[in-house]
CSV table of C-alpha atoms and ligand atoms in Angstrom, one decimal:
chain,number,residue,atom,x,y,z
A,551,MET,CA,-42.0,46.6,102.9
A,552,ILE,CA,-40.8,44.5,99.9
A,553,ASN,CA,-37.3,45.0,98.7
A,554,THR,CA,-36.9,45.2,94.9
A,555,SER,CA,-34.6,46.6,92.2
A,556,GLY,CA,-34.8,48.1,88.8
A,557,TYR,CA,-33.6,51.0,86.7
A,558,ALA,CA,-34.1,54.7,87.5
A,559,ALA,CA,-33.3,58.1,86.2
A,560,PHE,CA,-31.7,60.4,88.8
A,561,LYS,CA,-31.8,63.6,86.7
A,562,SER,CA,-33.1,64.9,83.4
A,563,SER,CA,-30.0,63.8,81.4
A,564,GLY,CA,-32.0,60.8,80.1
A,565,GLN,CA,-29.6,58.2,81.4
A,566,LEU,CA,-30.9,55.4,83.7
A,567,ALA,CA,-28.9,53.3,86.2
A,568,PRO,CA,-29.6,50.4,88.6
A,569,PHE,CA,-31.7,51.3,91.6
A,570,GLU,CA,-32.8,49.5,94.8
A,571,PHE,CA,-36.1,50.5,96.4
A,572,LYS,CA,-39.1,49.2,98.3
A,573,ARG,CA,-42.7,48.3,97.4
A,574,ARG,CA,-45.5,48.6,100.0
A,575,GLU,CA,-46.7,45.5,101.9
A,576,LEU,CA,-49.9,44.2,100.4
A,577,LYS,CA,-53.2,45.8,101.5
A,578,PRO,CA,-56.3,43.6,101.4
A,579,ASN,CA,-57.1,44.6,97.7
A,580,ASP,CA,-53.5,44.4,96.5
A,581,ILE,CA,-51.7,41.8,94.3
A,582,LEU,CA,-47.9,41.4,94.0
A,583,ILE,CA,-46.8,40.9,90.4
A,584,GLU,CA,-43.4,39.5,89.5
A,585,ILE,CA,-42.7,41.4,86.3
A,586,ASP,CA,-41.8,39.3,83.3
A,587,PHE,CA,-41.8,42.1,80.6
A,588,CYS,CA,-42.1,45.9,80.4
A,589,GLY,CA,-42.4,47.9,77.2
A,590,VAL,CA,-40.5,51.1,76.6
A,591,CYS,CA,-42.9,53.9,75.7
A,592,HIS,CA,-41.8,57.2,74.2
A,593,SER,CA,-43.6,58.8,77.1
A,594,ASP,CA,-40.9,57.2,79.4
A,595,ILE,CA,-38.3,59.3,77.5
A,596,HIS,CA,-40.4,62.5,77.7
A,597,GLN,CA,-40.8,62.0,81.4
A,598,VAL,CA,-37.2,61.0,82.2
A,599,LYS,CA,-36.0,64.1,80.3
A,600,ASN,CA,-38.6,66.3,82.1
A,601,GLU,CA,-40.0,67.4,78.8
A,602,TRP,CA,-43.5,67.6,80.3
A,603,GLY,CA,-42.2,69.6,83.3
A,604,ASN,CA,-43.3,67.5,86.2
A,605,ALA,CA,-40.4,65.0,86.6
A,606,GLU,CA,-39.4,64.0,90.2
A,607,TYR,CA,-36.3,61.9,90.7
A,608,PRO,CA,-35.3,59.1,91.2
A,609,MET,CA,-37.9,58.0,88.6
A,610,VAL,CA,-38.4,54.3,87.7
A,611,PRO,CA,-40.3,54.5,84.4
A,612,GLY,CA,-42.4,51.8,82.8
A,613,HIS,CA,-46.2,51.5,82.3
A,614,GLU,CA,-46.5,48.6,79.9
A,615,ILE,CA,-46.2,45.8,82.5
A,616,VAL,CA,-47.0,42.1,82.4
A,617,GLY,CA,-46.1,39.4,84.8
A,618,HIS,CA,-47.2,36.6,87.2
A,619,ILE,CA,-48.9,37.1,90.5
A,620,THR,CA,-46.9,35.7,93.4
A,621,LYS,CA,-49.1,36.9,96.3
A,622,ILE,CA,-52.6,38.3,96.8
A,623,GLY,CA,-54.2,40.3,99.6
A,624,THR,CA,-56.9,38.9,101.8
A,625,ALA,CA,-59.8,40.6,99.9
A,626,VAL,CA,-58.6,39.7,96.3
A,627,LYS,CA,-61.2,37.9,94.3
A,628,LYS,CA,-60.3,38.8,90.7
A,629,PHE,CA,-56.9,36.9,90.6
A,630,SER,CA,-55.2,33.9,92.1
A,631,VAL,CA,-51.5,33.3,92.8
A,632,GLY,CA,-49.9,32.1,89.5
A,633,ASP,CA,-52.3,34.1,87.2
A,634,LEU,CA,-50.9,36.5,84.6
A,635,ALA,CA,-51.7,40.2,85.1
A,636,GLY,CA,-51.0,43.5,83.4
A,637,VAL,CA,-50.6,47.1,84.6
A,638,GLY,CA,-50.9,50.1,82.3
A,639,CYS,CA,-50.5,53.8,82.9
A,640,LEU,CA,-52.8,54.0,86.0
A,641,VAL,CA,-52.6,52.5,89.4
A,642,ASP,CA,-55.4,54.4,91.2
A,643,SER,CA,-58.1,57.1,91.0
A,644,CYS,CA,-60.7,58.5,93.2
A,645,ARG,CA,-63.3,55.9,92.0
A,646,THR,CA,-66.2,58.2,93.0
A,647,CYS,CA,-66.3,61.1,90.4
A,648,SER,CA,-68.5,60.8,87.4
A,649,ASN,CA,-65.6,59.9,85.1
A,650,CYS,CA,-64.4,57.1,87.3
A,651,GLN,CA,-67.9,55.8,87.8
A,652,GLU,CA,-68.2,55.6,84.0
A,653,GLY,CA,-64.9,53.8,83.7
A,654,PHE,CA,-62.9,56.7,82.4
A,655,GLN,CA,-60.3,56.6,85.2
A,656,GLN,CA,-57.8,58.4,83.0
A,657,PHE,CA,-59.9,61.5,83.3
A,658,CYS,CA,-60.5,61.2,87.0
A,659,LEU,CA,-61.8,64.7,88.2
A,660,ASN,CA,-59.8,64.4,91.4
A,661,GLY,CA,-56.6,63.3,89.6
A,662,SER,CA,-55.7,59.7,88.7
A,663,VAL,CA,-52.5,58.1,90.1
A,664,GLY,CA,-49.9,57.3,87.3
A,665,THR,CA,-48.0,54.1,87.5
A,666,TYR,CA,-44.8,56.2,88.0
A,667,ASN,CA,-43.8,59.8,88.7
A,668,SER,CA,-47.0,60.3,90.5
A,669,LEU,CA,-48.2,60.6,94.1
A,670,GLU,CA,-50.4,57.8,95.7
A,671,LYS,CA,-53.7,58.9,97.2
A,672,ASP,CA,-52.0,59.1,100.6
A,673,GLY,CA,-50.4,62.3,99.1
A,674,GLU,CA,-46.9,61.1,100.2
A,675,THR,CA,-45.8,57.9,98.5
A,676,ARG,CA,-44.3,58.3,95.1
A,677,THR,CA,-45.1,55.6,92.5
A,678,PHE,CA,-42.4,53.6,90.7
A,679,GLY,CA,-43.0,51.9,87.4
A,680,GLY,CA,-42.3,48.7,85.6
A,681,TYR,CA,-38.6,48.9,84.9
A,682,SER,CA,-38.3,46.7,88.0
A,683,LYS,CA,-38.6,43.2,89.3
A,684,CYS,CA,-42.0,43.5,90.9
A,685,ILE,CA,-45.0,45.8,91.5
A,686,VAL,CA,-47.8,45.9,94.1
A,687,VAL,CA,-51.0,47.1,92.7
A,688,ASP,CA,-54.7,47.3,93.6
A,689,GLN,CA,-56.6,44.5,91.8
A,690,ASP,CA,-59.0,47.0,90.3
A,691,PHE,CA,-56.2,48.5,88.3
A,692,ALA,CA,-54.7,45.2,87.2
A,693,LEU,CA,-55.8,43.7,83.9
A,694,ILE,CA,-56.5,40.1,83.0
A,695,ILE,CA,-54.2,38.8,80.2
A,696,PRO,CA,-55.4,36.4,77.5
A,697,LYS,CA,-53.4,33.2,77.8
A,698,ASN,CA,-53.1,32.5,74.1
A,699,LEU,CA,-50.9,35.5,73.3
A,700,ASP,CA,-47.1,35.5,73.5
A,701,LEU,CA,-46.6,37.4,76.8
A,702,LYS,CA,-43.7,39.6,75.6
A,703,THR,CA,-45.8,40.9,72.7
A,704,VAL,CA,-48.7,41.8,75.1
A,705,ALA,CA,-46.7,44.2,77.3
A,706,PRO,CA,-46.9,47.2,75.0
A,707,LEU,CA,-50.7,46.7,74.5
A,708,LEU,CA,-51.0,48.2,78.0
A,709,CYS,CA,-50.2,51.7,76.6
A,710,ALA,CA,-49.4,51.7,72.9
A,711,GLY,CA,-52.4,49.3,72.4
A,712,ILE,CA,-55.0,51.0,74.4
A,713,THR,CA,-53.9,54.5,73.3
A,714,THR,CA,-54.6,53.7,69.7
A,715,TYR,CA,-57.6,51.3,70.2
A,716,SER,CA,-59.5,53.8,72.2
A,717,PRO,CA,-59.7,56.7,69.7
A,718,LEU,CA,-60.3,54.4,66.8
A,719,ARG,CA,-63.3,52.9,68.7
A,720,HIS,CA,-64.5,56.2,70.1
A,721,TRP,CA,-64.7,57.8,66.7
A,722,GLY,CA,-66.2,54.7,65.1
A,723,VAL,CA,-63.5,53.7,62.6
A,724,GLY,CA,-64.6,50.9,60.4
A,725,PRO,CA,-65.3,49.5,56.9
A,726,GLY,CA,-65.7,52.0,54.1
A,727,GLN,CA,-63.5,54.6,55.9
A,728,LYS,CA,-60.2,56.0,54.8
A,729,VAL,CA,-57.9,56.3,57.8
A,730,GLY,CA,-54.4,57.8,58.1
A,731,VAL,CA,-51.8,57.0,60.7
A,732,VAL,CA,-49.0,59.5,61.1
A,733,GLY,CA,-45.7,58.1,62.4
A,734,LEU,CA,-44.9,54.4,62.4
A,735,GLY,CA,-43.5,53.9,65.9
A,736,GLY,CA,-44.8,51.9,68.9
A,737,LEU,CA,-48.2,53.6,68.9
A,738,GLY,CA,-48.4,54.0,65.1
A,739,HIS,CA,-47.8,50.3,64.3
A,740,MET,CA,-50.6,49.3,66.7
A,741,ALA,CA,-52.9,51.9,65.2
A,742,VAL,CA,-52.3,50.3,61.8
A,743,LYS,CA,-53.0,46.8,63.2
A,744,PHE,CA,-56.3,47.9,64.8
A,745,ALA,CA,-57.6,50.2,62.0
A,746,HIS,CA,-56.9,47.3,59.6
A,747,SER,CA,-58.6,44.8,61.9
A,748,PHE,CA,-61.6,47.1,62.2
A,749,GLY,CA,-62.0,47.0,58.4
A,750,ALA,CA,-60.8,50.5,57.4
A,751,HIS,CA,-58.6,51.4,54.4
A,752,VAL,CA,-55.3,52.4,56.1
A,753,THR,CA,-52.6,54.8,54.9
A,754,VAL,CA,-49.4,55.3,56.8
A,755,PHE,CA,-47.6,58.6,56.8
A,756,THR,CA,-43.9,58.2,57.6
A,757,ARG,CA,-40.6,59.9,57.1
A,758,SER,CA,-38.8,56.5,57.1
A,759,GLU,CA,-38.6,54.9,53.7
A,760,ASN,CA,-37.2,51.8,55.3
A,761,LYS,CA,-40.5,51.2,57.1
A,762,LYS,CA,-42.5,51.0,53.9
A,763,ALA,CA,-42.5,47.2,53.5
A,764,ASP,CA,-43.3,46.7,57.2
A,765,ALA,CA,-46.2,49.1,57.0
A,766,LEU,CA,-47.8,47.0,54.3
A,767,LYS,CA,-47.2,43.8,56.3
A,768,LEU,CA,-48.7,45.3,59.4
A,769,GLY,CA,-51.9,45.9,57.5
A,770,ALA,CA,-51.6,49.3,55.7
A,771,ASP,CA,-53.0,49.5,52.2
A,772,GLU,CA,-50.8,52.5,51.2
A,773,VAL,CA,-47.7,54.3,52.5
A,774,ALA,CA,-47.0,58.0,51.9
A,775,LEU,CA,-43.5,59.4,52.5
A,776,THR,CA,-43.8,62.7,54.3
A,777,ASN,CA,-40.4,64.1,53.3
A,778,ASP,CA,-42.1,65.7,50.3
A,779,PRO,CA,-45.1,67.5,51.8
A,780,GLN,CA,-46.2,68.9,48.4
A,781,LYS,CA,-46.5,65.4,46.9
A,782,VAL,CA,-48.4,64.3,50.0
A,783,LEU,CA,-50.8,67.2,49.4
A,784,ALA,CA,-51.1,66.6,45.7
A,785,ASP,CA,-51.8,62.8,46.2
A,786,HIS,CA,-54.0,62.9,49.3
A,787,ALA,CA,-55.7,66.3,49.9
A,788,GLY,CA,-59.4,66.0,51.0
A,789,LYS,CA,-59.5,62.2,51.1
A,790,PHE,CA,-59.5,61.1,54.7
A,791,ASP,CA,-62.3,60.4,57.2
A,792,PHE,CA,-60.0,60.1,60.2
A,793,ILE,CA,-56.3,60.7,60.9
A,794,LEU,CA,-54.5,59.5,64.1
A,795,ASP,CA,-51.3,61.4,64.7
A,796,THR,CA,-48.8,59.5,66.9
A,797,VAL,CA,-45.7,61.6,66.3
A,798,SER,CA,-43.6,62.3,69.4
A,799,ALA,CA,-41.8,65.5,68.1
A,800,PRO,CA,-43.0,68.9,66.8
A,801,HIS,CA,-44.2,68.8,63.2
A,802,ASP,CA,-46.7,70.5,60.9
A,803,LEU,CA,-50.3,69.5,61.6
A,804,ASN,CA,-51.7,71.8,58.9
A,805,LEU,CA,-50.5,69.4,56.2
A,806,TYR,CA,-52.7,66.6,57.7
A,807,LEU,CA,-55.7,68.8,58.3
A,808,GLN,CA,-55.7,69.5,54.6
A,809,LEU,CA,-55.9,65.8,53.9
A,810,LEU,CA,-59.3,65.5,55.7
A,811,LYS,CA,-62.6,65.3,53.9
A,812,ARG,CA,-65.5,67.6,55.0
A,813,ASP,CA,-66.3,66.7,58.6
A,814,GLY,CA,-63.1,64.7,58.8
A,815,LYS,CA,-61.5,64.2,62.2
A,816,MET,CA,-57.9,64.4,63.2
A,817,VAL,CA,-57.0,63.0,66.7
A,818,LEU,CA,-53.7,63.7,68.4
A,819,VAL,CA,-52.1,61.1,70.7
A,820,GLY,CA,-48.5,62.1,70.3
A,821,LEU,CA,-47.5,64.7,72.9
A,822,PRO,CA,-44.4,66.7,71.8
A,823,GLU,CA,-42.9,69.2,74.3
A,824,ILE,CA,-43.7,72.2,72.1
A,825,PRO,CA,-47.4,73.1,71.2
A,826,PRO,CA,-48.3,73.1,67.5
A,827,ASN,CA,-49.3,76.0,65.3
A,828,ILE,CA,-52.7,75.5,63.8
A,829,GLU,CA,-54.0,77.5,60.8
A,830,VAL,CA,-57.6,77.8,61.8
A,831,GLY,CA,-58.8,78.1,58.2
A,832,ASN,CA,-57.7,74.4,57.8
A,833,LEU,CA,-60.5,73.6,60.4
A,834,ILE,CA,-63.2,76.1,59.3
A,835,PHE,CA,-63.2,75.2,55.6
A,836,GLY,CA,-64.6,71.7,55.7
A,837,ARG,CA,-66.0,71.8,59.3
A,838,LYS,CA,-63.1,69.6,60.5
A,839,THR,CA,-62.5,68.4,64.0
A,840,LEU,CA,-59.1,68.4,65.8
A,841,ALA,CA,-59.2,66.3,69.0
A,842,GLY,CA,-57.0,64.5,71.5
A,843,SER,CA,-57.2,61.2,73.3
A,844,LEU,CA,-55.5,59.9,76.5
A,845,ILE,CA,-54.8,56.1,76.9
A,846,GLY,CA,-58.1,54.4,78.0
A,847,GLY,CA,-60.0,53.6,81.2
A,848,ILE,CA,-59.7,50.2,82.9
A,849,PRO,CA,-62.8,48.6,81.3
A,850,GLU,CA,-61.8,49.6,77.8
A,851,THR,CA,-58.2,48.4,78.4
A,852,GLN,CA,-59.6,45.1,79.4
A,853,GLU,CA,-61.9,45.0,76.3
A,854,MET,CA,-58.9,45.8,74.1
A,855,LEU,CA,-56.9,42.9,75.7
A,856,TYR,CA,-59.8,40.5,75.1
A,857,TYR,CA,-60.1,41.8,71.5
A,858,CYS,CA,-56.4,41.1,71.0
A,859,GLY,CA,-56.8,37.6,72.4
A,860,VAL,CA,-59.7,36.7,70.1
A,861,ASN,CA,-58.0,38.2,67.1
A,862,ASN,CA,-54.5,37.1,67.9
A,863,ILE,CA,-53.0,40.6,67.9
A,864,GLY,CA,-49.7,41.4,69.7
A,865,CYS,CA,-47.1,44.0,69.2
A,866,ASP,CA,-44.0,43.7,67.0
A,867,ILE,CA,-41.2,43.9,69.5
A,868,GLU,CA,-37.4,43.8,70.1
A,869,LEU,CA,-36.7,42.0,73.4
A,870,ILE,CA,-33.7,43.4,75.2
A,871,HIS,CA,-31.9,43.0,78.5
A,872,PRO,CA,-32.8,45.9,80.9
A,873,SER,CA,-29.2,47.0,81.1
A,874,LYS,CA,-29.5,48.1,77.5
A,875,ILE,CA,-32.2,50.7,78.4
A,876,ASN,CA,-30.1,53.7,77.6
A,877,VAL,CA,-29.4,52.4,74.1
A,878,ALA,CA,-33.1,51.6,73.7
A,879,PHE,CA,-33.9,55.3,74.5
A,880,GLU,CA,-31.4,56.5,72.0
A,881,ARG,CA,-32.6,54.2,69.3
A,882,THR,CA,-36.2,55.1,69.9
A,883,LEU,CA,-35.3,58.8,69.5
A,884,ASN,CA,-33.8,57.9,66.2
A,885,SER,CA,-36.9,56.0,65.1
A,886,ASP,CA,-34.7,52.9,65.0
A,887,VAL,CA,-37.0,50.3,66.6
A,888,LYS,CA,-39.4,47.8,65.1
A,889,TYR,CA,-41.6,48.6,66.7
A,890,ARG,CA,-41.4,48.5,70.5
A,891,PHE,CA,-38.5,47.7,72.8
A,892,VAL,CA,-39.5,45.3,75.6
A,893,LEU,CA,-37.3,44.8,78.6
A,894,ASP,CA,-36.9,41.2,79.7
A,895,MET,CA,-37.2,41.9,83.5
A,896,LYS,CA,-36.6,38.3,84.4
A,897,ALA,CA,-33.0,38.8,83.2
A,898,ILE,CA,-32.0,41.2,86.0
B,1564,NAP,P1,-42.1,56.2,69.0
B,1564,NAP,O1,-42.1,54.7,69.0
B,1564,NAP,O2,-40.8,56.9,69.2
B,1564,NAP,O3,-42.8,56.7,67.6
B,1564,NAP,C1,-42.9,58.0,67.2
B,1564,NAP,C2,-42.8,58.1,65.7
B,1564,NAP,O4,-43.0,59.4,65.3
B,1564,NAP,C3,-41.5,57.7,65.2
B,1564,NAP,O5,-41.3,56.3,65.0
B,1564,NAP,C4,-41.5,58.5,63.8
B,1564,NAP,O6,-42.2,57.7,62.9
B,1564,NAP,C5,-42.3,59.7,64.1
B,1564,NAP,N1,-41.4,60.9,64.4
B,1564,NAP,C6,-40.5,61.0,65.3
B,1564,NAP,N2,-39.9,62.2,65.3
B,1564,NAP,C7,-40.5,62.9,64.2
B,1564,NAP,C8,-40.4,64.2,63.7
B,1564,NAP,N3,-39.5,65.0,64.1
B,1564,NAP,N4,-41.2,64.5,62.6
B,1564,NAP,C9,-42.1,63.6,62.1
B,1564,NAP,N5,-42.3,62.4,62.6
B,1564,NAP,C10,-41.5,62.0,63.7
B,1564,NAP,O7,-43.1,56.8,70.1
B,1564,NAP,P2,-44.4,56.2,70.7
B,1564,NAP,O8,-44.1,55.4,71.9
B,1564,NAP,O9,-45.2,55.6,69.7
B,1564,NAP,O10,-45.1,57.5,71.3
B,1564,NAP,C11,-45.5,58.5,70.4
B,1564,NAP,C12,-46.0,59.7,71.1
B,1564,NAP,O11,-47.3,59.4,71.8
B,1564,NAP,C13,-45.1,60.3,72.2
B,1564,NAP,O12,-45.2,61.7,72.2
B,1564,NAP,C14,-45.8,59.7,73.5
B,1564,NAP,O13,-45.5,60.4,74.6
B,1564,NAP,C15,-47.2,59.8,73.1
B,1564,NAP,N6,-48.1,59.0,73.9
B,1564,NAP,C16,-49.3,59.5,74.2
B,1564,NAP,C17,-50.3,58.7,74.8
B,1564,NAP,C18,-51.6,59.2,75.1
B,1564,NAP,O14,-52.3,58.7,75.9
B,1564,NAP,N7,-52.1,60.2,74.3
B,1564,NAP,C19,-49.9,57.4,75.3
B,1564,NAP,C20,-48.7,56.9,74.9
B,1564,NAP,C21,-47.7,57.7,74.3
B,1564,NAP,P3,-41.6,57.6,61.3
B,1564,NAP,O15,-40.3,57.0,61.4
B,1564,NAP,O16,-42.6,56.6,60.8
B,1564,NAP,O17,-41.7,58.9,60.7
B,1565,ZN,ZN1,-47.0,55.0,77.2
B,1566,ZN,ZN1,-62.3,60.0,89.8
């Protein structure tokens, strides 16, 4: 076993503290990654606080991981010692079901293995995430990182990046389309970058007036303040082809459904702890679609990373010492982050 340390939650209070634990010895297909940076996703907060009801403690969060490989198993061909590698939300799946075979490991019919707060395929070992010094992972679930990007801005691509890239690609967002992004946080700011890069006209819906100038710099063409829903409706009703909702807390979806054109689509990626109320008439009149999307499979995550390398896209981040994680959670809850906290794991 490999000794390591990191930060863990021990109960649902939301507070993390230092934690010593062990990683498995390398199996033939495994690589050992010394973690350089790990992003702080709002899902980490939902999970630590047991807002999705499946928390097990101690829990070491973190699924936006980038680092350097320091050891490889005897069968590893994809990587060499010294290479960069990334790990997102998944570390294993059955690999044989139809979804796995088609590269949609996030929808594994036999249950994929999450990077943390999950059980390995042995049914016994709990997974621990990237708020730690190192991780052992199967090469098939590790991603190749483009060398030209600033590594600390790459970490959040492993979740915030793929979670927004995937639905924008799946629903064919591109030139000539009017796209809305609801919530300008970690996911939202990447949705703006990608939708703009794919050639769409982008409108950001935010409660935060102080993010207006940033939204335009990130690639938005317009910003709508949602504190006045009547004005939002008056200005934008019936105009959108596609809306991506990244909001982490309960809010009124009916407002945004009314902004869609006929056959418009609204996709939810934010996962608040309380289910929404939908007025079905808002879907029926206009034949509108309401859908959801979950991260992305390994092949699409790799595609997204290559796309970011070629187009020089990284995340806008605030780099912090891991000991500041509790402050980072608090500030994320207050929408006070531009636009993703990244933990400097080399500093512990
Ligand atoms: P985040 O950085 O905290 O951003 C969320 C944004 O939502 C905030 O910046 C804020 O934007 C807006 N917001 C927060 N509270 C709100 C409220 N009460 N009413 C209206 N707007 C509110 O979070 P994130 O890391 O981007 O994650 C967002 C959500 O996506 C979380 O629920 C997370 O668990 C989920 N998620 C899902 C997937 C998936 O695969 N589907 C993957 C990763 C994360 P403004 O300040 O602009 O209003
Ligand atoms: Zn995440
Ligand atoms: Zn499967």
